[in-house]
Coordinates of C-alpha atoms in Angstrom, one line a residue:
Chain A
M21 CA 10.4 -19.2 22.7
K22 CA 9.6 -16.5 20.1
R23 CA 9.0 -18.3 16.8
F24 CA 8.3 -15.3 14.7
A25 CA 10.1 -12.0 14.3
I26 CA 10.0 -8.9 12.1
A27 CA 13.5 -7.6 11.1
T28 CA 14.4 -4.2 10.0
T29 CA 17.9 -5.2 8.9
A30 CA 19.4 -8.0 6.8
I31 CA 18.4 -11.5 7.9
D32 CA 21.3 -13.8 9.1
P33 CA 20.2 -17.4 8.1
A34 CA 23.2 -19.1 9.6
A35 CA 22.3 -17.9 13.1
L36 CA 18.7 -18.8 12.6
R37 CA 19.6 -22.3 11.5
E38 CA 21.7 -22.9 14.6
G39 CA 18.7 -21.9 16.7
L40 CA 16.7 -24.8 15.3
R41 CA 19.2 -27.5 16.2
D42 CA 17.7 -30.3 18.3
P43 CA 19.1 -33.7 19.2
G44 CA 15.9 -35.5 18.1
A45 CA 15.9 -33.8 14.7
G46 CA 17.0 -35.9 11.7
G47 CA 16.3 -33.2 9.1
F48 CA 16.2 -29.5 8.6
C49 CA 14.5 -27.6 5.9
A50 CA 14.6 -23.9 5.1
F51 CA 12.9 -21.6 2.7
E52 CA 14.2 -18.2 1.7
G53 CA 12.1 -15.6 -0.1
W54 CA 14.1 -13.2 -2.3
V55 CA 13.3 -9.9 -4.0
R56 CA 13.1 -10.5 -7.7
N57 CA 13.5 -8.1 -10.6
S58 CA 9.9 -8.4 -12.1
N59 CA 6.3 -8.9 -11.1
E60 CA 3.4 -9.6 -13.4
G61 CA 5.5 -8.5 -16.4
R62 CA 6.7 -5.3 -14.8
E63 CA 10.3 -4.6 -14.1
V64 CA 11.0 -4.0 -10.5
D65 CA 14.1 -2.4 -9.1
G66 CA 13.3 -2.7 -5.4
L67 CA 10.6 -2.8 -2.9
E68 CA 9.5 -1.8 0.5
Y69 CA 7.6 -3.9 3.1
E70 CA 5.4 -2.4 5.7
A71 CA 3.8 -4.3 8.5
Y72 CA 1.3 -3.7 11.2
V73 CA 4.0 -5.1 13.6
E74 CA 2.0 -6.0 16.7
L75 CA -0.6 -7.9 14.8
A76 CA 2.0 -9.5 12.4
I77 CA 4.1 -10.8 15.4
A78 CA 1.0 -12.3 17.1
E79 CA -0.3 -13.9 14.0
G80 CA 3.2 -15.1 12.9
E81 CA 3.7 -16.7 16.3
R82 CA 0.4 -18.5 15.9
I83 CA 1.3 -19.8 12.5
A84 CA 4.5 -21.3 13.7
E85 CA 2.8 -22.9 16.5
E86 CA 0.1 -24.3 14.2
A87 CA 2.9 -25.8 12.0
I88 CA 4.6 -27.5 15.0
A89 CA 1.3 -29.0 16.2
R90 CA 0.1 -29.9 12.7
Y91 CA 3.3 -31.7 11.5
G92 CA 4.9 -32.6 14.8
V93 CA 8.2 -30.9 13.9
S94 CA 10.8 -30.3 16.7
A95 CA 11.2 -26.5 16.1
A96 CA 10.1 -23.9 13.6
H97 CA 11.1 -20.3 13.1
C98 CA 10.3 -17.4 10.7
V99 CA 11.6 -14.0 10.2
H100 CA 10.1 -11.4 7.8
R101 CA 11.8 -8.2 6.7
T102 CA 10.3 -4.7 6.6
G103 CA 11.8 -1.5 5.1
D104 CA 13.6 -1.0 1.8
L105 CA 14.9 -4.1 0.0
K106 CA 16.9 -4.4 -3.2
I107 CA 16.8 -7.1 -5.9
G108 CA 18.3 -10.3 -4.4
D109 CA 17.7 -9.3 -0.8
M110 CA 16.1 -11.8 1.5
A111 CA 12.6 -10.9 2.4
V112 CA 11.6 -13.8 4.4
W113 CA 13.3 -16.9 6.1
V114 CA 11.4 -19.9 7.3
G115 CA 13.1 -22.9 8.9
A116 CA 11.9 -26.1 10.5
S117 CA 13.7 -29.1 12.0
A118 CA 12.0 -32.5 12.5
P119 CA 12.7 -36.1 13.2
H120 CA 12.0 -36.9 9.5
R121 CA 12.4 -34.8 6.4
D122 CA 8.9 -34.9 5.2
E123 CA 7.5 -33.0 8.3
A124 CA 10.2 -30.4 7.9
F125 CA 9.3 -29.8 4.2
R126 CA 5.6 -29.7 4.9
A127 CA 6.0 -27.3 8.0
C128 CA 8.1 -24.9 5.9
R129 CA 5.6 -24.9 3.2
Y130 CA 2.7 -24.4 5.6
I131 CA 4.4 -21.4 7.3
I132 CA 5.3 -19.5 4.2
D133 CA 1.9 -20.0 2.6
E134 CA 0.1 -18.9 5.8
I135 CA 2.5 -16.0 6.3
K136 CA 1.7 -14.7 2.8
H137 CA -1.9 -15.2 3.3
R138 CA -2.6 -14.0 6.8
L139 CA 0.0 -11.5 7.9
P140 CA -0.8 -7.8 7.7
I141 CA 2.3 -7.0 5.6
W142 CA 2.2 -4.8 2.5
K143 CA 4.6 -4.7 -0.3
K144 CA 5.3 -1.6 -2.2
E145 CA 7.0 -2.3 -5.5
H146 CA 9.3 0.2 -7.1
Y147 CA 9.2 -0.1 -10.9
V148 CA 12.0 0.7 -13.2
T149 CA 9.7 3.3 -14.8
G150 CA 9.7 5.3 -11.5
E151 CA 6.1 4.3 -10.6
T152 CA 5.3 2.4 -7.4
S153 CA 2.4 0.2 -6.4
W154 CA 1.2 -1.3 -3.1
V155 CA 0.5 -5.0 -3.3
A156 CA -1.3 -6.8 -0.6
C157 CA 0.5 -10.1 0.0
S158 CA -2.4 -12.5 -0.2
H159 CA -4.1 -15.0 -2.5
T160 CA -1.6 -17.7 -2.3
Y161 CA -2.2 -21.3 -3.3
R162 CA -1.9 -23.2 -0.1
E163 CA -0.7 -26.7 -0.5
H164 CA -1.9 -27.9 2.9
E165 CA -5.5 -27.1 2.0
H166 CA -5.2 -29.8 -0.7
E167 CA -3.6 -32.4 1.6
E168 CA -5.3 -35.7 1.9
G169 CA -6.6 -37.0 5.3
G170 CA -4.4 -39.2 7.5
H171 CA -2.0 -36.5 8.4
P172 CA -1.9 -35.4 12.0
H173 CA -4.5 -32.8 10.9
H174 CA -6.8 -33.5 13.8
G175 CA -4.2 -32.7 16.4
H176 CA -4.2 -28.9 16.1
A177 CA -7.6 -28.5 17.9
H178 CA -5.8 -29.4 21.1
H179 CA -3.1 -26.9 20.7
G180 CA -4.7 -23.6 21.1
H181 CA -5.8 -21.7 18.0
A182 CA -7.3 -23.1 15.0
P183 CA -5.9 -21.5 11.8
A184 CA -7.7 -18.2 11.2
A185 CA -9.9 -18.3 8.1
P186 CA -8.2 -16.6 5.2
F187 CA -10.0 -13.4 4.2
M188 CA -12.6 -14.0 1.5
P189 CA -14.5 -10.9 0.4
D190 CA -18.2 -11.2 0.9
Y191 CA -20.2 -9.2 -1.6
S192 CA -23.5 -10.9 -0.8
R193 CA -25.3 -7.7 0.3
Q194 CA -24.7 -6.0 -3.0
M195 CA -24.8 -9.1 -5.2
R196 CA -28.3 -9.7 -3.8
L197 CA -29.5 -6.7 -5.9
S198 CA -30.9 -8.2 -9.1
E199 CA -29.1 -5.5 -11.1
V200 CA -25.7 -6.5 -9.7
G201 CA -25.6 -10.3 -9.2
E202 CA -22.6 -12.4 -10.2
A203 CA -22.3 -10.7 -13.6
G204 CA -22.1 -7.3 -12.0
Q205 CA -19.6 -8.3 -9.4
A206 CA -17.4 -9.7 -12.1
R207 CA -17.6 -6.4 -13.9
L208 CA -16.5 -4.6 -10.8
A209 CA -13.6 -7.1 -10.3
A210 CA -12.5 -6.4 -13.9
A211 CA -12.8 -2.6 -13.5
R212 CA -9.9 -0.2 -13.3
V213 CA -10.8 3.1 -11.6
L214 CA -8.5 6.1 -11.0
V215 CA -9.2 8.3 -8.0
I216 CA -7.4 11.7 -8.2
G217 CA -7.2 13.2 -4.7
A218 CA -7.4 11.3 -1.5
G219 CA -8.9 14.0 0.7
G220 CA -12.4 15.0 1.7
L221 CA -14.1 13.7 -1.5
G222 CA -11.6 10.9 -2.0
S223 CA -12.1 9.4 1.4
P224 CA -15.6 8.1 0.9
V225 CA -14.9 7.4 -2.8
I226 CA -11.9 5.2 -2.0
A227 CA -13.5 3.4 0.9
Y228 CA -16.7 2.6 -1.1
L229 CA -15.0 1.5 -4.2
A230 CA -12.5 -0.7 -2.3
G231 CA -15.4 -2.3 -0.4
A232 CA -17.4 -2.9 -3.5
G233 CA -14.6 -4.9 -5.0
V234 CA -13.4 -2.7 -7.8
G235 CA -10.4 -4.8 -9.1
T236 CA -7.9 -2.1 -9.6
L237 CA -7.8 1.3 -7.8
G238 CA -5.4 3.9 -9.0
L239 CA -4.8 6.6 -6.3
V240 CA -3.2 10.0 -7.1
D241 CA -2.2 12.4 -4.3
G242 CA 1.0 14.3 -3.6
D243 CA 0.0 15.7 -0.2
R244 CA 0.7 14.7 3.4
V245 CA -1.9 14.5 6.1
D246 CA -2.4 17.7 8.1
A247 CA -4.3 18.0 11.4
S248 CA -6.7 20.3 9.7
N249 CA -7.7 17.6 7.3
L250 CA -9.1 15.2 9.9
H251 CA -12.6 16.8 10.3
R252 CA -13.5 15.7 6.7
Q253 CA -10.9 13.2 5.5
T254 CA -12.1 10.1 7.2
L255 CA -9.5 7.8 5.8
Y256 CA -6.9 9.2 8.3
D257 CA -6.4 9.5 12.0
A258 CA -4.2 11.6 14.3
R259 CA -1.3 9.1 14.0
D260 CA -1.1 9.8 10.3
I261 CA -0.2 13.5 10.5
G262 CA 2.8 14.3 8.3
K263 CA 2.6 11.0 6.3
P264 CA 1.9 10.8 2.5
K265 CA -1.8 10.4 1.9
V266 CA -1.4 8.1 -1.1
E267 CA 0.5 5.5 0.9
L268 CA -1.9 5.7 3.8
A269 CA -4.8 5.4 1.5
A270 CA -3.3 2.4 -0.3
R271 CA -2.9 0.7 3.0
R272 CA -6.4 1.5 4.0
V273 CA -7.6 -0.1 0.7
A274 CA -5.6 -3.2 1.5
A275 CA -7.1 -3.3 5.0
I276 CA -10.7 -2.9 3.7
N277 CA -10.3 -5.4 0.9
P278 CA -7.0 -7.1 0.3
S279 CA -8.3 -8.4 -3.1
V280 CA -8.1 -4.9 -4.6
Q281 CA -4.9 -4.1 -6.6
V282 CA -3.7 -0.6 -5.8
R283 CA -1.6 1.6 -8.1
A284 CA -0.3 4.6 -6.2
F285 CA 0.8 7.8 -7.9
A286 CA 2.6 10.0 -5.4
E287 CA 3.0 12.9 -7.8
P288 CA 0.1 14.9 -9.4
L289 CA -0.6 14.1 -13.0
H290 CA 0.4 16.7 -15.6
A291 CA -0.3 17.7 -19.2
G292 CA 2.5 15.3 -20.3
N293 CA 1.0 12.1 -18.8
V294 CA -2.7 12.7 -18.2
V295 CA -4.0 11.2 -21.4
E296 CA -1.9 8.0 -21.3
T297 CA -2.6 7.5 -17.6
F298 CA -6.4 7.9 -18.1
A299 CA -6.3 5.5 -21.0
Q300 CA -5.2 2.7 -18.6
F301 CA -8.4 3.1 -16.6
D302 CA -12.1 2.5 -17.3
L303 CA -13.3 5.5 -15.2
V304 CA -11.8 8.4 -13.4
L305 CA -13.0 10.3 -10.3
E306 CA -11.7 13.8 -9.8
C307 CA -11.6 14.5 -6.1
T308 CA -9.0 17.2 -5.6
D309 CA -9.6 20.7 -4.3
D310 CA -7.5 22.1 -7.2
M311 CA -9.0 23.9 -10.1
R312 CA -6.0 23.2 -12.4
S313 CA -6.3 19.5 -11.7
R314 CA -10.1 19.6 -12.5
Y315 CA -9.4 21.2 -15.9
L316 CA -6.5 18.8 -16.5
S317 CA -8.8 15.8 -15.7
S318 CA -11.6 17.2 -17.9
D319 CA -9.1 17.5 -20.9
G320 CA -7.6 14.1 -20.1
A321 CA -11.1 12.5 -20.1
V322 CA -12.1 14.1 -23.4
L323 CA -8.9 13.1 -25.2
S324 CA -8.7 9.5 -23.8
G325 CA -12.4 8.9 -24.0
T326 CA -12.6 7.9 -20.4
P327 CA -15.7 8.8 -18.4
L328 CA -15.0 11.2 -15.5
V329 CA -17.0 12.0 -12.4
L330 CA -16.3 15.5 -11.1
A331 CA -17.3 16.9 -7.8
S332 CA -16.3 19.9 -5.8
V333 CA -17.6 21.6 -2.6
Y334 CA -18.0 25.1 -1.2
Q335 CA -19.0 25.6 2.4
Y336 CA -22.4 24.0 2.6
E337 CA -22.9 23.0 -1.0
G338 CA -21.4 21.1 -3.9
Q339 CA -21.4 20.5 -7.6
L340 CA -21.5 17.1 -9.4
Q341 CA -20.9 16.5 -13.1
V342 CA -20.3 13.4 -15.2
V343 CA -18.2 14.0 -18.2
D344 CA -18.6 11.2 -20.7
P345 CA -17.0 12.0 -24.1
K346 CA -18.3 8.8 -25.8
A347 CA -21.9 9.5 -24.6
G348 CA -21.6 13.0 -25.9
L349 CA -21.8 14.6 -22.4
P350 CA -20.3 18.0 -22.2
C351 CA -17.0 18.6 -20.4
L352 CA -16.0 21.1 -17.7
R353 CA -14.9 23.6 -20.4
C354 CA -18.4 23.5 -21.9
L355 CA -19.5 25.3 -18.7
W356 CA -16.6 27.4 -17.8
P357 CA -14.3 27.5 -20.9
Q358 CA -11.2 29.0 -19.1
E359 CA -9.8 28.0 -15.7
P360 CA -10.8 30.8 -13.4
S361 CA -8.2 32.5 -11.2
P362 CA -7.6 30.9 -7.8
E363 CA -9.1 34.0 -6.0
A364 CA -12.4 33.5 -7.9
V365 CA -13.0 29.9 -6.9
G366 CA -12.5 29.7 -3.2
S367 CA -11.1 26.7 -1.3
C368 CA -11.7 24.8 1.9
V369 CA -8.7 26.7 3.4
L370 CA -10.0 30.1 2.6
S371 CA -13.8 29.6 2.7
G372 CA -14.2 26.9 5.3
V373 CA -16.3 23.7 4.9
L374 CA -18.2 21.3 7.2
G375 CA -16.8 17.8 7.1
P376 CA -19.9 16.0 5.9
V377 CA -20.2 18.2 2.8
P378 CA -17.4 16.6 0.9
G379 CA -18.5 13.3 2.5
V380 CA -21.9 13.6 0.8
L381 CA -20.6 14.7 -2.5
G382 CA -17.9 12.0 -2.4
A383 CA -20.5 9.3 -1.6
M384 CA -22.5 10.6 -4.6
Q385 CA -19.4 10.3 -6.8
A386 CA -18.9 6.7 -5.6
M387 CA -22.5 6.0 -6.4
E388 CA -22.2 7.5 -10.0
A389 CA -19.0 5.4 -10.4
L390 CA -20.8 2.2 -9.5
K391 CA -23.8 3.1 -11.7
I392 CA -21.5 3.6 -14.6
L393 CA -19.5 0.4 -14.0
L394 CA -22.6 -1.7 -13.5
D395 CA -24.5 0.0 -16.3
L396 CA -27.3 0.9 -13.9
P397 CA -29.9 3.5 -15.0
R398 CA -28.8 7.0 -14.6
P399 CA -29.9 10.4 -16.0
K400 CA -29.1 10.5 -19.7
N401 CA -29.3 14.2 -20.0
A402 CA -26.3 16.5 -19.5
T403 CA -26.8 18.2 -16.2
L404 CA -24.8 19.9 -13.5
A405 CA -26.2 18.9 -10.1
L406 CA -26.2 21.6 -7.4
V407 CA -26.4 20.0 -4.0
N408 CA -27.4 22.4 -1.2
L409 CA -27.0 20.8 2.2
L410 CA -28.5 23.7 4.2
D411 CA -31.9 23.2 2.7
N412 CA -31.3 19.7 1.4
T413 CA -32.1 20.3 -2.2
I414 CA -30.5 19.0 -5.3
Q415 CA -31.1 21.0 -8.4
H416 CA -30.3 19.5 -11.8
L417 CA -29.4 22.2 -14.3
G418 CA -29.7 21.0 -17.9
M419 CA -26.9 21.9 -20.3
D420 CA -27.4 22.7 -23.9
T421 CA -24.9 20.4 -25.7
T422 CA -24.8 22.7 -28.7
A423 CA -23.5 25.6 -26.6
G424 CA -20.2 25.4 -24.8
C425 CA -17.2 23.8 -26.6
A426 CA -19.5 22.8 -29.5
A427 CA -19.7 26.4 -30.5
H428 CA -15.9 26.6 -30.5
G429 CA -14.6 23.6 -32.4
G430 CA -15.7 20.9 -29.9
C431 CA -14.4 19.5 -26.6
T432 CA -11.6 17.6 -28.3
H433 CA -10.3 20.7 -30.0
Q434 CA -10.5 22.8 -26.8
A435 CA -8.9 20.0 -24.7
R436 CA -6.1 19.5 -27.1
A437 CA -5.3 23.2 -27.3
A438 CA -5.4 23.5 -23.5
L439 CA -3.1 20.6 -23.0
R440 CA -0.6 21.9 -25.5
R441 CA -0.6 25.3 -23.7
A442 CA -0.1 23.5 -20.4
Q443 CA 2.6 21.3 -21.8
D444 CA 4.5 24.3 -23.3
Q445 CA 4.2 26.1 -20.0
R446 CA 5.6 23.1 -18.2
E447 CA 8.6 22.8 -20.4
M448 CA 9.4 26.5 -20.2
D449 CA 8.9 26.9 -16.4
L450 CA 11.9 25.9 -14.3
S451 CA 12.1 25.8 -10.6
F452 CA 15.2 26.5 -8.5
H453 CA 15.9 26.8 -4.9
S454 CA 18.0 29.9 -5.4
L455 CA 19.2 32.2 -8.2
A456 CA 22.8 31.0 -7.5
E457 CA 21.6 27.5 -8.2
A458 CA 20.3 28.6 -11.6
V459 CA 23.6 30.3 -12.4
A460 CA 25.6 27.2 -11.4
A461 CA 23.3 25.2 -13.8
G462 CA 24.6 27.4 -16.6
F463 CA 21.8 29.9 -16.9
Q464 CA 22.3 33.6 -17.6
L465 CA 19.7 35.6 -15.7
V466 CA 17.5 38.2 -17.4
D467 CA 15.5 40.4 -15.1
V468 CA 12.3 41.5 -17.0
R469 CA 10.9 43.7 -14.2
E470 CA 10.6 47.4 -14.4
A471 CA 13.4 49.6 -13.3
N472 CA 11.5 50.8 -10.2
E473 CA 10.8 47.3 -9.1
I474 CA 14.4 46.3 -9.4
A475 CA 15.5 49.4 -7.4
A476 CA 13.1 48.3 -4.6
L477 CA 14.2 44.7 -4.7
P478 CA 17.5 44.0 -6.5
L479 CA 18.5 40.5 -7.3
P480 CA 20.8 39.4 -4.5
G481 CA 24.5 39.1 -5.5
V482 CA 24.1 37.3 -8.9
P483 CA 25.0 38.8 -12.3
S484 CA 21.9 39.6 -14.4
R485 CA 21.0 41.7 -17.4
H486 CA 17.9 43.9 -17.4
V487 CA 15.4 43.8 -20.2
P488 CA 11.9 45.1 -19.3
S489 CA 9.3 42.5 -20.4
G490 CA 7.7 45.0 -22.8
E491 CA 10.9 45.3 -24.8
I492 CA 11.8 41.7 -24.9
A493 CA 11.1 41.2 -28.6
V494 CA 13.7 43.8 -29.5
H495 CA 16.3 41.6 -27.8
A496 CA 15.3 38.4 -29.5
Q497 CA 18.3 38.4 -31.8
V498 CA 20.9 38.8 -29.0
L499 CA 19.3 36.1 -26.8
R500 CA 19.1 33.7 -29.8
N501 CA 22.9 33.5 -30.1
E502 CA 24.4 32.7 -26.7
G503 CA 23.8 30.2 -23.9
R504 CA 20.6 29.6 -22.0
Y505 CA 18.6 32.3 -20.4
L506 CA 16.3 32.3 -17.3
L507 CA 13.9 35.2 -17.3
I508 CA 12.8 36.5 -14.0
C509 CA 10.0 38.6 -12.7
A510 CA 8.1 39.0 -9.4
S511 CA 5.4 36.3 -9.8
G512 CA 6.5 34.3 -12.9
R513 CA 3.7 35.6 -15.0
R514 CA 5.4 38.3 -17.0
S515 CA 8.5 36.1 -17.5
A516 CA 6.4 33.3 -18.8
H517 CA 4.6 35.6 -21.1
A518 CA 8.0 37.0 -22.4
V519 CA 9.3 33.4 -22.9
Q520 CA 6.2 32.6 -25.0
R521 CA 6.8 35.7 -27.1
L522 CA 10.5 34.8 -27.6
R523 CA 9.7 31.2 -28.4
A524 CA 7.1 32.5 -31.0
E525 CA 10.1 34.3 -32.5
G526 CA 12.0 31.0 -32.7
V527 CA 14.2 31.7 -29.7
E528 CA 14.3 28.3 -28.0
N529 CA 17.0 28.7 -25.3
V530 CA 14.8 30.8 -23.0
Y531 CA 13.0 29.7 -19.8
S532 CA 10.9 31.3 -17.1
L533 CA 11.6 31.1 -13.3
A534 CA 8.4 29.3 -12.1
G535 CA 6.5 31.4 -9.6
G536 CA 9.0 34.2 -9.9
L537 CA 10.9 35.8 -7.0
A538 CA 7.9 35.2 -4.8
A539 CA 8.4 31.4 -5.1
L540 CA 12.1 31.8 -4.1
S541 CA 11.3 33.8 -1.0
L542 CA 8.6 31.3 -0.1
R543 CA 11.1 28.5 -0.4
K544 CA 13.5 30.3 1.8
A545 CA 10.8 30.9 4.5
S546 CA 9.9 27.2 4.6
Chain B
M27 CA -40.6 45.3 -15.1
A28 CA -40.3 41.6 -14.3
L29 CA -40.6 39.8 -11.0
V30 CA -37.9 37.2 -10.8
N31 CA -36.7 34.6 -8.2
L32 CA -33.0 34.5 -7.6
Q33 CA -30.9 31.8 -6.2
Y34 CA -27.3 32.2 -5.1
Y35 CA -24.6 29.6 -4.7
A36 CA -21.1 29.6 -3.2
Q37 CA -19.3 33.0 -3.0
L38 CA -22.5 34.8 -4.4
R39 CA -24.6 33.4 -1.5
E40 CA -22.0 34.6 0.9
Q41 CA -21.7 38.0 -0.5
A42 CA -25.4 38.5 -0.9
G43 CA -25.9 37.3 2.6
T44 CA -28.8 35.1 1.5
G45 CA -29.4 32.0 -0.6
S46 CA -32.4 33.4 -2.5
E47 CA -34.5 36.5 -3.0
Q48 CA -37.2 37.8 -5.2
V49 CA -36.6 41.1 -7.0
L50 CA -38.6 43.4 -9.3
T51 CA -36.2 44.4 -12.0
G52 CA -36.2 46.6 -15.0
A53 CA -33.2 44.8 -16.4
A54 CA -33.9 43.4 -19.9
S55 CA -31.3 40.6 -20.1
L56 CA -29.6 38.3 -17.6
R57 CA -26.4 40.2 -18.1
D58 CA -28.1 43.5 -17.1
L59 CA -29.7 41.8 -14.2
Y60 CA -26.4 40.5 -12.9
E61 CA -24.7 43.9 -13.3
E62 CA -27.6 45.4 -11.3
L63 CA -27.2 42.8 -8.6
R64 CA -23.5 43.1 -8.6
A65 CA -23.7 46.8 -7.9
R66 CA -26.2 46.2 -5.1
H67 CA -24.4 43.2 -3.3
G68 CA -20.8 44.0 -4.2
F69 CA -20.2 40.6 -6.0
S70 CA -16.5 40.2 -6.6
L71 CA -16.9 37.9 -9.6
D72 CA -17.7 39.2 -13.1
A73 CA -20.2 37.6 -15.3
A74 CA -17.6 36.0 -17.5
S75 CA -16.5 33.7 -14.7
L76 CA -20.0 32.5 -14.0
K77 CA -22.7 30.4 -15.5
V78 CA -26.3 31.3 -15.4
A79 CA -29.3 29.1 -15.6
V80 CA -33.0 30.0 -15.9
N81 CA -35.8 27.6 -14.9
T82 CA -33.2 24.8 -14.4
Q83 CA -31.6 25.2 -17.8
F84 CA -28.3 26.7 -18.5
C85 CA -28.6 29.6 -20.9
A86 CA -26.9 32.5 -22.6
W87 CA -26.3 35.8 -20.9
D88 CA -28.3 37.7 -23.6
R89 CA -31.5 35.8 -22.9
L90 CA -34.3 38.3 -22.1
L91 CA -36.0 38.2 -18.7
R92 CA -39.6 37.1 -18.3
D93 CA -41.9 37.5 -15.3
G94 CA -41.7 34.5 -12.9
D95 CA -38.3 33.3 -14.1
T96 CA -36.1 31.5 -11.6
V97 CA -32.5 32.6 -12.1
V98 CA -29.5 30.8 -10.7
F99 CA -25.9 32.2 -10.9
I100 CA -23.3 29.6 -10.5
P101 CA -19.6 30.1 -9.9
P102 CA -17.1 27.2 -10.4
V103 CA -15.9 25.8 -7.1
A104 CA -12.9 23.8 -6.3
G105 CA -13.0 22.6 -2.7
G106 CA -12.6 18.9 -2.0

C-alpha cells in the first residue's frame, strides 16, 4: 500500500482516516499542519509548496515504513500538499492507528518530524508586504532522537532502510584554514549577503556563497531562463527554460545547503527601495548585465554604507571593483560619473561572450565577498582590476581617491542627486499597453512630436492635442488647470524632458509615456 | 615625439583589431593621443565615456605624454 502521497488539491482527512481502520487498532492519532498567518515575526498571507516529487514520494514512503517498524503501529499514512495555499489551509496530514494510543502518538510525531527534516519540499512564503521568500523545511527538533532506550528501537534494522541521516553542513575543509576556523564560520552564518543578478556572474557567486554557509542570501532577478543562457549560467539546465531565475536559484541554494535562508526578490530594485534594501544586508554583489542596475547599486552602496563587489564582462575580459564607502574606496561614479548610453557599453547579447569569462569573474566576486566577510587580507588600495582571459593577465589600475566624485562634492552627494533624478523619472514615467488604456485611465494625450513626425505616424484613433516639445513651456498655464496629461513622443526621451520642464514650472499633473510609441509597438509585437 | 605602449580593452580592442601596440606619437596629451588613435582606428566611443590609465594608475586626460609610458584606455562594460 502507498503510505505517502503528494496532493495538488485540498486534503480530505475523513477519507484518509477511514483508510487507517484496522480491527486490531485500539487507537488512532492524526496530526494536521496548517498554514498560519505569520512566520518569524513576518506577516504571511499565503504560501506555495514545491516538491521534487519523485524523491519526496520515495522518501516519504520510507519514513512511514520506518514509523511502522519502529513503533509497531497497525497502519500509517501521510499526505503533503504542493501548490498555492491560503491561511488556514491544510499543508500536511499524518495519521497512525495502533493497538495502543502511545504508539499512535509517537508514530505521528516521528513521521511529521522526519517529513519536515528529510523531504525535498520547499516553502515559498508570501508576505503581506508583497515580498516572498523560499524557506527550506528543515532543522526540526526531533523528539524521537531524545527518546530513551527500551523502545522497539532496535527493530528497524530488520525492516529495510535505516533512517537517512539528516543533512548536516560540513564546513571542515574551509574551517581547517586557520584564518577561518569556528569564529570565521560563525561570521559566515551570521552574514546577510545580497546577490543582484542570477546569471553568468551570479551562478558561481550564488553556488559558492551557499556552499560556504552564508546565513542569509538575498537574490534579485526579474528574468526567466532562456536557452541562450545555458552556456554560461551554470545554475540552470535545459528543463528550466522559461522559468523565473530567482525561484530556480532559490531552490538551487536550498539543494546545495538547506541551512541557508533565502530571500527572493522577483522584481529589480529601483531608486525608491535600493537604499533600504541594501541596509538589510552586510554586503552586496552586483552581478547583472545592466548598466543602470550597476549605477543604482553603486549609489545604493554609497548611501547605505554597504560594501559592494562589482564585476562585469566583455567578450574575453572583465572588470572587478570593490566599492566600500566606509573604507573610503571610490564608487563607480568616481570612474565613470554618468551612466553611459547602452550602445557604448556592449552586452553579452550584442558582443558575445565565452561562458567561462563570467564564471571566472563571478568566482572572483565570491572570493572578494568571503574575504570581506572573514576579514581576510585584501588590497587596501583603490583599484580597478582588468582581467584579460586571452593572455591571462590581471592589471590593477590604481585610482586617485581625490579625483572622481571627491572633486564634485563627494560620492554621497553624487549618489543622492542621481537617486533623486531616477526617482523623479520613475514617478513621471508611466507605462500603458495602449493609448486607449491611457485615455480610459483618465489621461488627456499630448503629442509632443514635430508636425512631420505626426504626419508620418499619426496617433491611432485617440483624441490628442499637439504641442511640439520645444514649445511646451508656453503651454504650462493651460496644462496646469485641467485634468491629467500624458505626454507622448517617439522614444519617451523628449516627453520625459518636457515633463521635467513642466514640473520645474510647478505643473504637477503631467506624465511621460515610458519608452514612447516605440515601447507601445514593441508590446503589440510581443 | 614619444614612443608609447598602448593597451586596448573591450570595444576598443575589437575596433583596433589588437589588444596592444606601440606607437611613436607627436601628441602632447592623452586626449590628443586618443583623438589621433580614434581617427586611425575609427573608435566609436568618445574620450568622455572612457577612463585612461598610465603606468597602472588612472589619470586625467590632460596629462602630458612621456617616452615609455604604458597607456590603457578603458570603457565601462556591463556584460554579466
